[in-house]
Coordinates of C-alpha atoms in Angstrom, one line a residue:
X1 CA 136.3 20.2 75.1
X2 CA 134.4 21.6 72.1
X3 CA 132.3 23.8 74.3
X4 CA 135.5 25.0 76.0
X5 CA 137.1 25.9 72.7
X6 CA 134.0 27.6 71.4
X7 CA 133.7 29.9 74.4
X8 CA 134.6 33.6 73.6
X9 CA 136.1 34.0 77.1
X10 CA 136.1 31.6 79.9
X11 CA 137.1 33.6 82.8
X12 CA 137.9 37.1 83.8
X13 CA 138.9 38.0 87.3
X14 CA 138.1 41.5 88.3
X15 CA 138.6 43.4 91.6
X16 CA 136.0 46.0 92.4
X17 CA 135.7 47.6 95.8
X18 CA 138.0 45.0 97.3
X19 CA 135.5 42.2 96.1
X20 CA 136.7 39.2 93.9
X21 CA 134.1 38.7 91.2
X22 CA 134.2 35.8 88.6
X23 CA 132.5 36.2 85.2
X24 CA 132.0 33.2 83.1
X25 CA 130.9 33.5 79.5
X26 CA 129.4 30.7 77.6
X27 CA 125.8 30.0 76.7
X28 CA 124.7 32.8 79.2
X29 CA 126.4 35.2 81.7
X30 CA 126.9 34.0 85.2
X31 CA 128.1 36.0 88.1
X32 CA 129.4 34.4 91.2
X33 CA 130.8 36.3 94.2
X34 CA 132.8 34.8 96.9
X35 CA 131.6 34.9 100.6
X36 CA 134.9 36.5 101.6
X37 CA 135.5 39.8 99.8
X38 CA 139.1 39.2 99.2
X39 CA 139.1 35.5 98.5
X40 CA 139.9 33.9 95.1
X41 CA 137.5 31.2 93.8
X42 CA 139.5 28.0 92.5
X43 CA 138.2 25.9 89.7
X44 CA 139.6 23.2 87.3
X45 CA 139.4 23.3 83.5
X46 CA 137.3 20.1 83.5
X47 CA 134.7 21.7 85.8
X48 CA 134.4 24.5 83.3
X49 CA 133.5 22.1 80.5
X50 CA 130.7 20.2 82.5
X51 CA 127.1 21.2 82.0
X52 CA 126.8 21.9 85.7
X53 CA 129.9 23.9 86.0
X54 CA 128.1 26.8 87.8
X55 CA 127.5 24.5 90.7
X56 CA 131.1 23.4 91.1
X57 CA 132.7 26.9 91.9
X58 CA 133.5 26.8 95.6
X59 CA 134.9 29.6 97.7
X60 CA 138.3 28.6 99.1
X61 CA 137.1 28.9 102.7
X62 CA 135.0 25.8 102.1
X63 CA 138.2 23.9 101.1
X64 CA 140.8 25.0 103.6
X65 CA 141.2 27.8 106.2
X66 CA 143.2 31.0 105.3
X67 CA 144.8 33.8 107.2
X68 CA 141.7 35.9 106.3
X69 CA 139.5 33.4 107.9
X70 CA 141.4 33.4 111.2
X71 CA 141.4 37.1 111.3
X72 CA 137.6 37.1 110.6
X73 CA 137.0 34.7 113.4
X74 CA 139.1 36.8 115.8
X75 CA 137.0 39.9 114.9
X76 CA 133.7 37.9 115.4
X77 CA 134.9 36.8 118.8
X78 CA 135.9 40.3 119.9
X79 CA 132.5 41.6 118.8
X80 CA 130.7 38.8 120.8
X81 CA 132.9 39.6 123.9
X82 CA 132.0 43.3 123.5
X83 CA 128.3 42.5 123.4
X84 CA 128.4 40.3 126.4
X85 CA 130.4 42.8 128.4
X86 CA 128.0 45.6 127.5
X87 CA 124.9 43.6 128.5
X88 CA 126.7 42.7 131.8
X89 CA 127.5 46.3 132.6
X90 CA 123.9 47.4 131.9
X91 CA 122.6 44.5 134.0
X92 CA 124.9 45.4 136.9
X93 CA 123.8 49.2 136.7
X94 CA 120.2 48.2 136.8
X95 CA 120.7 46.0 139.8
X96 CA 122.8 48.7 141.6
X97 CA 120.3 51.5 140.8
X98 CA 117.1 49.4 141.1
X99 CA 115.6 51.5 143.9
X100 CA 116.2 54.6 142.1
X101 CA 114.8 53.4 138.9
X102 CA 111.7 52.2 140.5
X103 CA 111.1 55.5 142.3
X104 CA 111.5 57.4 139.0
X105 CA 109.3 55.0 137.1
X106 CA 106.5 55.2 139.9
X107 CA 106.0 59.0 139.0
X108 CA 103.8 61.3 140.9
X109 CA 101.7 60.4 143.9
X110 CA 98.4 62.0 144.9
X111 CA 99.0 63.4 148.4
X112 CA 95.5 64.7 148.9
X113 CA 93.8 63.5 152.0
X114 CA 90.3 64.6 151.0
X115 CA 87.6 62.5 152.2
X116 CA 84.5 61.4 150.0
X117 CA 81.9 60.5 152.6
X118 CA 78.5 60.9 150.9
X119 CA 80.0 61.2 147.5
X120 CA 79.1 58.8 144.5
X121 CA 81.7 57.9 141.9
X122 CA 81.3 55.9 138.7
X123 CA 84.3 54.3 137.2
X124 CA 84.2 52.4 133.8
X125 CA 86.5 49.4 133.4
X126 CA 87.0 49.2 137.1
X127 CA 87.4 45.3 137.3
X128 CA 91.3 45.5 136.5
X129 CA 94.2 47.6 136.2
X130 CA 94.2 51.3 137.1
X131 CA 90.4 51.3 137.3
X132 CA 90.4 48.8 140.0
X133 CA 93.1 50.7 141.9
X134 CA 91.2 53.9 141.5
X135 CA 88.0 52.3 142.8
X136 CA 89.9 51.0 145.8
X137 CA 91.2 54.5 146.7
X138 CA 87.9 56.3 146.4
X139 CA 86.2 53.6 148.4
X140 CA 88.8 54.0 151.2
X141 CA 88.0 57.7 151.1
X142 CA 84.4 56.9 151.9
X143 CA 82.8 57.2 148.5
X144 CA 80.1 54.9 147.1
X145 CA 81.7 53.4 144.1
X146 CA 79.8 52.0 141.1
X147 CA 82.0 49.8 139.0
X148 CA 80.9 49.6 135.4
X149 CA 82.3 46.6 133.8
X150 CA 81.7 44.6 130.6
X151 CA 82.5 41.3 132.4
X152 CA 80.3 41.3 135.5
X153 CA 81.9 38.1 136.9
X154 CA 85.4 39.7 136.8
X155 CA 83.9 42.9 138.2
X156 CA 82.5 40.9 141.2
X157 CA 85.8 39.4 141.8
X158 CA 87.5 42.7 141.8
X159 CA 84.8 44.1 144.1
X160 CA 85.4 41.2 146.4
X161 CA 89.1 41.9 146.6
X162 CA 88.3 45.5 147.4
X163 CA 86.1 44.6 150.3
X164 CA 88.8 42.2 151.6
X165 CA 91.3 45.1 151.5
X166 CA 88.8 47.5 153.0
X167 CA 85.8 45.9 154.6
X168 CA 83.8 49.1 154.9
X169 CA 84.1 49.8 151.1
X170 CA 80.8 50.6 149.4
X171 CA 81.4 49.1 146.0
X172 CA 78.7 48.0 143.5
X173 CA 79.1 46.2 140.1
X174 CA 77.0 47.1 137.1
X175 CA 77.1 45.7 133.6
X176 CA 78.2 48.2 130.9
X177 CA 79.5 47.3 127.3
X178 CA 80.9 50.5 125.8
X179 CA 81.0 48.7 122.4
X180 CA 77.2 48.6 122.3
X181 CA 75.2 51.9 122.5
X182 CA 72.1 49.8 123.6
X183 CA 74.0 48.5 126.6
X184 CA 75.0 52.0 127.4
X185 CA 71.5 53.4 127.3
X186 CA 70.2 50.4 129.4
X187 CA 72.9 51.0 132.0
X188 CA 72.1 54.7 132.3
X189 CA 68.3 54.1 132.5
X190 CA 68.8 51.7 135.4
X191 CA 71.6 53.9 137.1
X192 CA 69.3 56.9 137.0
X193 CA 66.4 55.0 138.7
X194 CA 68.5 53.9 141.5
X195 CA 71.2 56.6 142.0
X196 CA 70.1 60.2 142.7
X197 CA 73.6 61.8 142.9
X198 CA 76.9 61.5 140.8
X199 CA 79.9 63.6 141.9
X200 CA 82.7 61.9 140.1
X201 CA 82.8 60.3 136.7
X202 CA 86.0 58.5 135.6
X203 CA 85.9 57.4 131.9
X204 CA 88.7 54.9 132.4
X205 CA 87.9 51.8 130.2
X206 CA 89.6 51.3 127.0
X207 CA 91.1 48.9 124.3
X208 CA 94.5 49.0 122.9
X209 CA 96.0 47.6 119.7
X210 CA 93.3 45.0 119.0
X211 CA 92.8 43.4 115.7
X212 CA 90.3 45.1 113.3
X213 CA 86.9 44.6 114.7
X214 CA 83.8 46.7 114.8
X215 CA 81.4 47.6 117.7
X216 CA 77.8 46.4 117.6
X217 CA 76.9 49.7 116.0
X218 CA 79.6 49.4 113.3
X219 CA 82.3 51.8 114.7
X220 CA 85.9 50.8 114.6
X221 CA 86.6 49.2 118.0
X222 CA 89.2 51.9 119.3
X223 CA 87.3 55.0 118.3
X224 CA 84.0 53.3 119.3
X225 CA 84.9 52.2 122.8
X226 CA 87.6 54.7 123.8
X227 CA 85.8 57.8 122.5
X228 CA 82.3 57.3 121.2
X229 CA 81.1 55.0 124.1
X230 CA 82.3 57.4 126.7
X231 CA 81.0 60.3 124.7
X232 CA 77.5 58.8 124.9
X233 CA 77.7 57.7 128.4
X234 CA 78.7 61.3 129.5
X235 CA 76.0 62.8 127.5
X236 CA 73.4 60.7 129.2
X237 CA 74.7 61.4 132.7
X238 CA 75.5 65.1 132.3
X239 CA 72.1 66.2 133.7
X240 CA 72.6 64.2 136.9
X241 CA 76.3 65.5 137.2
X242 CA 75.0 69.2 136.9
X243 CA 72.4 68.5 139.5
X244 CA 75.2 67.1 141.9
X245 CA 77.5 69.9 141.4
X246 CA 80.2 70.4 142.2
X247 CA 81.2 67.4 140.1
X248 CA 84.2 66.2 138.3
X249 CA 84.8 64.2 135.0
X250 CA 88.1 62.5 134.5
X251 CA 88.9 61.2 131.0
X252 CA 91.8 58.7 130.9
X253 CA 93.9 59.5 127.7
X254 CA 97.5 58.7 127.0
X255 CA 100.8 60.2 125.9
X256 CA 100.0 58.3 122.6
X257 CA 97.8 61.2 121.7
X258 CA 100.9 62.8 120.5
X259 CA 101.2 60.5 117.7
X260 CA 97.4 60.6 116.7
X261 CA 95.5 62.4 114.1
X262 CA 91.7 62.6 113.6
X263 CA 91.2 61.0 110.2
X264 CA 87.9 62.6 109.4
X265 CA 88.0 61.0 106.0
X266 CA 88.3 57.6 107.4
X267 CA 87.3 57.8 111.1
X268 CA 86.6 54.1 111.2
X269 CA 89.8 52.9 109.3
X270 CA 87.9 51.2 106.6
X271 CA 90.4 52.3 103.9
X272 CA 93.5 51.2 105.9
X273 CA 94.0 49.9 109.3
X274 CA 96.9 50.0 111.8
X275 CA 96.1 49.1 115.3
X276 CA 98.7 51.4 116.8
X277 CA 97.5 54.4 114.9
X278 CA 94.0 53.6 115.6
X279 CA 94.6 53.6 119.3
X280 CA 96.6 56.9 119.0
X281 CA 93.7 58.5 117.2
X282 CA 91.3 57.5 119.9
X283 CA 93.5 58.9 122.7
X284 CA 93.7 62.2 120.8
X285 CA 89.9 62.2 120.6
X286 CA 89.8 61.9 124.4
X287 CA 92.0 65.1 124.8
X288 CA 89.9 67.0 122.3
X289 CA 86.7 65.8 124.0
X290 CA 87.9 67.0 127.4
X291 CA 89.0 70.3 126.1
X292 CA 85.9 71.1 124.1
X293 CA 83.6 69.7 126.8
X294 CA 85.3 72.0 129.4
X295 CA 84.4 75.1 127.1
X296 CA 80.8 74.0 126.9
X297 CA 80.6 73.5 130.8
X298 CA 81.8 76.9 131.9
X299 CA 79.6 78.2 134.6
X300 CA 78.1 74.9 135.5
X301 CA 80.4 74.0 138.5
X302 CA 81.3 70.6 136.6
X303 CA 84.9 70.3 135.6
X304 CA 86.5 67.9 133.0
X305 CA 90.2 67.1 132.7
X306 CA 92.1 64.4 130.8
X307 CA 95.1 62.5 132.1
X308 CA 98.0 60.3 131.0
X309 CA 98.4 57.6 133.6
X310 CA 101.9 56.7 132.5
X311 CA 103.1 53.5 130.9
X312 CA 101.5 50.9 133.2
X313 CA 102.1 47.2 133.3
X314 CA 98.5 45.9 132.9
X315 CA 96.6 43.6 130.6
X316 CA 95.8 46.5 128.3
X317 CA 98.4 45.1 126.0
X318 CA 96.8 41.7 125.8
X319 CA 96.0 42.1 122.0
X320 CA 99.7 42.6 121.1
X321 CA 102.1 39.8 121.7
X322 CA 105.2 42.0 121.1
X323 CA 103.9 44.6 123.5
X324 CA 103.2 42.0 126.2
X325 CA 106.7 40.5 125.8
X326 CA 108.3 44.0 126.0
X327 CA 106.3 45.0 129.1
X328 CA 107.3 41.8 130.8
X329 CA 111.0 42.2 130.1
X330 CA 111.0 45.8 131.1
X331 CA 108.5 45.6 133.9
X332 CA 111.1 47.4 136.3
X333 CA 110.6 50.5 134.2
X334 CA 106.9 50.5 134.1
X335 CA 104.3 51.7 136.5
X336 CA 102.2 49.4 138.6
X337 CA 98.4 49.7 138.3
X338 CA 98.4 51.5 141.6
X339 CA 101.0 53.9 140.5
X340 CA 99.2 54.4 137.3
X341 CA 96.0 55.3 139.1
X342 CA 97.5 58.2 141.0
X343 CA 96.8 60.9 138.4
X344 CA 93.1 59.8 137.9
X345 CA 92.8 59.9 141.7
X346 CA 94.4 63.3 141.9
X347 CA 92.1 64.8 139.3
X348 CA 89.1 63.4 141.1
X349 CA 89.9 64.6 144.6
X350 CA 92.6 67.3 144.8
X351 CA 91.2 70.4 146.5
X352 CA 93.3 72.7 144.3
X353 CA 91.6 71.4 141.1
X354 CA 88.1 72.4 142.2
X355 CA 87.8 75.0 139.4
X356 CA 90.4 73.7 137.0
X357 CA 88.9 72.4 133.8
X358 CA 90.0 71.6 130.2
X359 CA 93.6 70.6 131.2
X360 CA 95.7 67.5 130.7
X361 CA 97.7 65.9 133.7
X362 CA 100.4 63.4 134.1
X363 CA 102.1 62.4 137.2
X364 CA 99.9 64.6 139.2
X365 CA 101.0 67.8 137.4
X366 CA 99.9 69.6 134.3
X367 CA 101.3 68.0 131.2
X368 CA 102.1 68.9 127.6
X369 CA 99.4 68.6 124.9
X370 CA 100.4 68.0 121.2
X371 CA 99.4 70.7 118.9
X372 CA 96.8 68.6 117.2
X373 CA 95.2 68.2 120.7
X374 CA 94.9 71.9 121.1
X375 CA 93.1 72.6 117.9
X376 CA 89.7 74.2 118.7
X377 CA 88.5 73.6 115.2
X378 CA 89.3 70.0 115.3
X379 CA 87.7 69.7 118.8
X380 CA 84.4 71.2 117.5
X381 CA 84.3 69.2 114.3
X382 CA 84.9 65.9 116.2
X383 CA 82.1 66.8 118.7
X384 CA 79.7 67.5 115.8
X385 CA 80.6 64.2 114.0
X386 CA 80.4 62.2 117.3
X387 CA 76.9 63.5 117.9
X388 CA 76.0 62.7 114.3
X389 CA 77.3 59.2 114.5
X390 CA 75.4 58.6 117.8
X391 CA 72.2 60.2 116.7
X392 CA 72.1 62.8 119.5
X393 CA 71.9 66.6 119.7
X394 CA 74.3 68.0 122.3
X395 CA 74.8 71.8 122.2

């Protein structure tokens, strides 16, 4: 009891903003706040005089229920019922309008019936996703299709499935690793020895939101594969494309370019790294490359356009667990690989695009390009830096 008598002030109850707060003054200040904003904390004089008195203050809801507890439980129950009802309504609407949702999600369709007999097409990343579907479509139009894949085994499996779907398909698989400039050069050397014409080049392969890694040449993986790898490949094949004119180049970009910026001071994300921003930067680079390349190709009868395939349910999200889960849950609202391939096919074959170059397409129609994707100065600077990084001269 001596400690109790020597205390300046044992307890003061204070209400502030409808919250009951207890202050206990003795050796040091302690502050306790009840779990219920309007609930009083009960204590005994003996408890105050124990060395562990701060452990003995218990909110009343732990001792016996009050009217406030019942009201709170009713409110919680009402909120839970509201959530369940809302989810049920949304689910019902999705089921009722499923066919309409799918038609809207599918986007535009290439309606061109152009045949490609005698034409040769090269598609990177053609072993899966929209690349594989693009290869199937062009093969069914009569084109000779070269499928450039990093994984040859998966490429052969994809080619076999294309032949099974269309027995007369002329498809070939060749090894190409866009993360290795030596592989790119070796691929092109072999390609130029065996192929004397190239009418369609579709730069389709890409990586998305992968952990921080570098290519064989030390480039950050997104900018290295999605931009620099295709930049070098196109540079090495442009002579053949010009000799085969009229020819078309299709660069697969993304709506994500709207959120990208070319970080010239840290192009390879060595200072800081965010997989999403790195992907957006590489997709912006695709748009800038297509626009600048189109300017340089004027008068050659070779066109180049970029495309946004749409949000496609493919294995491109394999490096992101969260994205994989979201894509699985909301698959109804996403495009299938076949639907996602339509704009690439459209830009490769549509008769009305024979002289259109430097544009961006989505759902088989011209699409919006972000202001940073329309900057001629940024495009020229990126072109020069890309040439410098790859050790080439391309005027």
